Coordinates of C-alpha atoms in Angstrom, one line a residue:
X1 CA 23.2 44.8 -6.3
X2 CA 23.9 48.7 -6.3
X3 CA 27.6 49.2 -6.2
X4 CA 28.4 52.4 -4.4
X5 CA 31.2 54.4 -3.8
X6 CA 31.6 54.3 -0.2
X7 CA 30.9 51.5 2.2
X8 CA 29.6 51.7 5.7
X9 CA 32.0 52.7 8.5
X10 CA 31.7 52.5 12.2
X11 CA 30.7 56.6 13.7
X12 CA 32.3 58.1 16.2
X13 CA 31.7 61.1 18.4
X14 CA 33.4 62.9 15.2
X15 CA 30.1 62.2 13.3
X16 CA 27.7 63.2 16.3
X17 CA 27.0 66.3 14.5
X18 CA 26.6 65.3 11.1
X19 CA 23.7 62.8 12.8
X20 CA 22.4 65.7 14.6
X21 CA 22.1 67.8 11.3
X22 CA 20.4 64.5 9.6
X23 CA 17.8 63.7 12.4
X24 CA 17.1 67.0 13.2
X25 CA 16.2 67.4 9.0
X26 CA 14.1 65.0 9.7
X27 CA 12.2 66.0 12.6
X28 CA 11.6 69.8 11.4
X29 CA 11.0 68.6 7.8
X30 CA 9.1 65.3 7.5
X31 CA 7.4 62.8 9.7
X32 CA 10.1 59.8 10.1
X33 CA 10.7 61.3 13.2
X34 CA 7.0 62.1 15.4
X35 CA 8.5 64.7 17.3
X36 CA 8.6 68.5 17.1
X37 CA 11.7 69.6 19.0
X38 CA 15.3 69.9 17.1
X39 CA 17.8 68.1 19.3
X40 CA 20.7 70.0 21.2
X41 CA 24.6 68.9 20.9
X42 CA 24.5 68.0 24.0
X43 CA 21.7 65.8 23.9
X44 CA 23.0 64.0 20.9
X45 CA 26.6 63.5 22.4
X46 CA 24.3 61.9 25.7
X47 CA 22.6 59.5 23.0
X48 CA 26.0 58.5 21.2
X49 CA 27.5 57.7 24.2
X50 CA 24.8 55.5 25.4
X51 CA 25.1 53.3 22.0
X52 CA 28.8 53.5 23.1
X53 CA 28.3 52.0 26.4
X54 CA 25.1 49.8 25.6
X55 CA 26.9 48.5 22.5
X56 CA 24.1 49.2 20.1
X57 CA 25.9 50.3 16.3
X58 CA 26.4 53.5 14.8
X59 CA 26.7 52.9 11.4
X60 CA 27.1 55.9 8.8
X61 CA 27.9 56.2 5.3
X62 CA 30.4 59.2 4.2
X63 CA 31.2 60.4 1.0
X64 CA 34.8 61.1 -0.2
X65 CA 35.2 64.2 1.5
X66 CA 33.9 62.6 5.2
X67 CA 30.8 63.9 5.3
X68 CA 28.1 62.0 6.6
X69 CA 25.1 61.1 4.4
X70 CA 23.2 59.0 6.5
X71 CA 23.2 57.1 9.7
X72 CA 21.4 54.0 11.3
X73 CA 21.3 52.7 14.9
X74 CA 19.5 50.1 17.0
X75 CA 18.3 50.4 20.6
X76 CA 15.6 48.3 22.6
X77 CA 12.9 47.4 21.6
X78 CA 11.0 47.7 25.0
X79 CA 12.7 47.3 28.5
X80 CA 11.4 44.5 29.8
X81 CA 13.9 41.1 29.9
X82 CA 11.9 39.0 27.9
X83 CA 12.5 41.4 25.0
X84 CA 16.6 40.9 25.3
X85 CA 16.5 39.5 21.3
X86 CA 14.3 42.3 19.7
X87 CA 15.8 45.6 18.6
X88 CA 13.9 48.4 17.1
X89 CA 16.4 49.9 14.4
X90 CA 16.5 53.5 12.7
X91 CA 17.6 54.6 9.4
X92 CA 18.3 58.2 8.2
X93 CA 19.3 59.6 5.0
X94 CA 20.6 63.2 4.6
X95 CA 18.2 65.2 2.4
X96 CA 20.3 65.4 -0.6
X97 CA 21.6 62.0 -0.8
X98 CA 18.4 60.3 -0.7
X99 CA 17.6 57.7 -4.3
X100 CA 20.9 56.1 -4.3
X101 CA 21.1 53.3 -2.5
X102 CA 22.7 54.8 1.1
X103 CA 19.5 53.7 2.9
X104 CA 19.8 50.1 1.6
X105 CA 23.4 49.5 2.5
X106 CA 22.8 51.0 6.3
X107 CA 20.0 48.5 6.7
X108 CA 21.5 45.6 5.0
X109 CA 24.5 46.4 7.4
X110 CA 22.1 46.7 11.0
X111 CA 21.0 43.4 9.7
X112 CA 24.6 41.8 9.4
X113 CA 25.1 43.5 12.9
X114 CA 22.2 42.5 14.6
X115 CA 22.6 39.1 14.0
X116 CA 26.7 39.1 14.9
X117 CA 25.0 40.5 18.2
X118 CA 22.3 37.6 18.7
X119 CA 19.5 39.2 18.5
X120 CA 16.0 37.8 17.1
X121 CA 14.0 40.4 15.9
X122 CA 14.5 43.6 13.8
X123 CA 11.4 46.1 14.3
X124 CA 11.1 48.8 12.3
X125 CA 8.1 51.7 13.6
X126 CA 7.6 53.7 9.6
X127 CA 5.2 56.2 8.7
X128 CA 2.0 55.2 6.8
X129 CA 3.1 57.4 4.2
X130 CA 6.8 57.1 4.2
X131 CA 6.5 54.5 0.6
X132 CA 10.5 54.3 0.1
X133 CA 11.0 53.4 4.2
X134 CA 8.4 50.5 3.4
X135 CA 9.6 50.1 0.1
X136 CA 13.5 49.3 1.4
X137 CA 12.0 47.6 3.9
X138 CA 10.1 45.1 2.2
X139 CA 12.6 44.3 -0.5
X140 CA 14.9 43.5 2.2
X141 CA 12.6 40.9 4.1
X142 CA 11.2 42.9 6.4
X143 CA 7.0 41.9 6.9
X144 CA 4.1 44.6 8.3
X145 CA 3.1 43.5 11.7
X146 CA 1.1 45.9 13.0
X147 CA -0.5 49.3 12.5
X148 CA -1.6 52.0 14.9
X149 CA -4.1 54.7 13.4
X150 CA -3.6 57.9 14.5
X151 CA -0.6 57.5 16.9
X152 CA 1.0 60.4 16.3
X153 CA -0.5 64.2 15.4
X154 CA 2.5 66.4 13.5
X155 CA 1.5 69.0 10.4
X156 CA -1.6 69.5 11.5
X157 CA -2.6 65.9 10.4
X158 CA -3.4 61.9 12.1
X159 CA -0.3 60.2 11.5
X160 CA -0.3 56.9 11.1
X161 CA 2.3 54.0 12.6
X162 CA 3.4 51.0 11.0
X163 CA 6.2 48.4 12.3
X164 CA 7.5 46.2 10.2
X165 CA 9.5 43.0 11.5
X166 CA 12.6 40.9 10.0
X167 CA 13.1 37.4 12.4
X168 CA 16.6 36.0 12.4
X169 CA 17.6 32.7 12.9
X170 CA 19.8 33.5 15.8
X171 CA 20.7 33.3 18.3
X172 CA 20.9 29.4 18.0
X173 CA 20.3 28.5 21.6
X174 CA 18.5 31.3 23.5
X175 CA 18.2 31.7 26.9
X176 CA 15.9 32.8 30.3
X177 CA 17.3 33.9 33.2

C-alpha cells in the first residue's frame, strides 16, 4: 500500500474554493466533467452546503501547507426511493498532484464512508477514455456495468460514458417504506 504524507480530512466551507479551482480544471481542461460552463463561488458554496445538510462527505486531501489537492464526494444516485442505498461518487485530482496515489486514498475513503452510512451500491459515471479513473477503479473492486455511446459531445468529439459499480455488503437488514 502507498504510504503518503497526508491522510484524508473532512472539508469545510474553508476548502470550497480550492474544489472550485479543481473541478472547474476539470471542466475547462478535460472531459471528467461533460460540461462546458466554469462554476461560480456562489454556486459552489450552494453545492457544499447541500452535502452539509444531506450528509453526503467532503473528503479532500491537503498537503503540508493546507492546500487542497483533490477532493471526492457522493450524492444520489437517482431520486427515486427505491434508490435510497446507491450513491453515485466523484473523485478529483488537482492537475499537478495527479500519479501519486491522492486519487486512491479519496476513493478508498468514500468506500469506508459509504458503507459507515449504509448504503449498497457505489456508481461511478467515467469517461471512455479516462484509463487511470478506470484504472483506480478497477483495482479497487469496482466492475463496468454499463456503457452509453455517445452520451455526451465536448471538444468537438462523441464522448463516451461508462459506470462502473462496487456492491457493499451493507446495510445488513434493508428496508421499504
Amino acid at each position: 500500500m502507498i504510504r503518503l504524507p497526508y491522510a484524508p480530512i473532512s472539508c469545510g466551507p474553508e476548502h470550497v474554493e480550492g474544489i472550485r479551482s479543481i473541478l472547474n480544471d476539470a471542466i475547462v481542461h478535460s472531459t471528467a466533467v461533460y460540461d462546458y460552463e466554469p462554476r461560480s463561488m456562489k454556486t459552489m458554496e450552494d453545492w457544499f452546503q447541500m452535502k452539509v445538510e444531506k450528509g453526503y462527505p467532503v473528503i479532500g486531501v491537503e498537503d503540508t501547507d493546507g492546500n487542497l489537492l483533490g477532493f471526492a464526494t457522493y450524492g444520489p444516485f437517482r431520486a427515486w426511493a427505491a434508490y435510497k442505498y446507491s450513491v453515485e461518487h466523484s473523485v478529483y485530482v488537482d492537475a499537478k498532484s495527479r500519479g501519486q496515489g491522492i486519487g486512491k486514498v479519496l476513493l478508498q475513503s468514500l468506500i469506508e464512508r459509504a458503507a459507515e452510512q449504509n448504503y449498497h451500491t457505489l456508481i461511478g459515471g467515467i469517461d471512455g477514455l479516462n484509463q487511470a479513473s478506470i484504472a483506480l477503479h478497477k483495482k479497487l473492486g469496482f466492475s463496468h456495468c454499463a456503457s452509453i455511446k455517445d452520451a455526451g459531445y465536448k471538444f468537438g468529439r462523441w464522448l463516451e460514458l461508462q459506470f462502473y459499480q462496487l456492491v457493499l455488503l451493507t446495510p445488513v437488514k434493508p428496508t421499504e417504506p
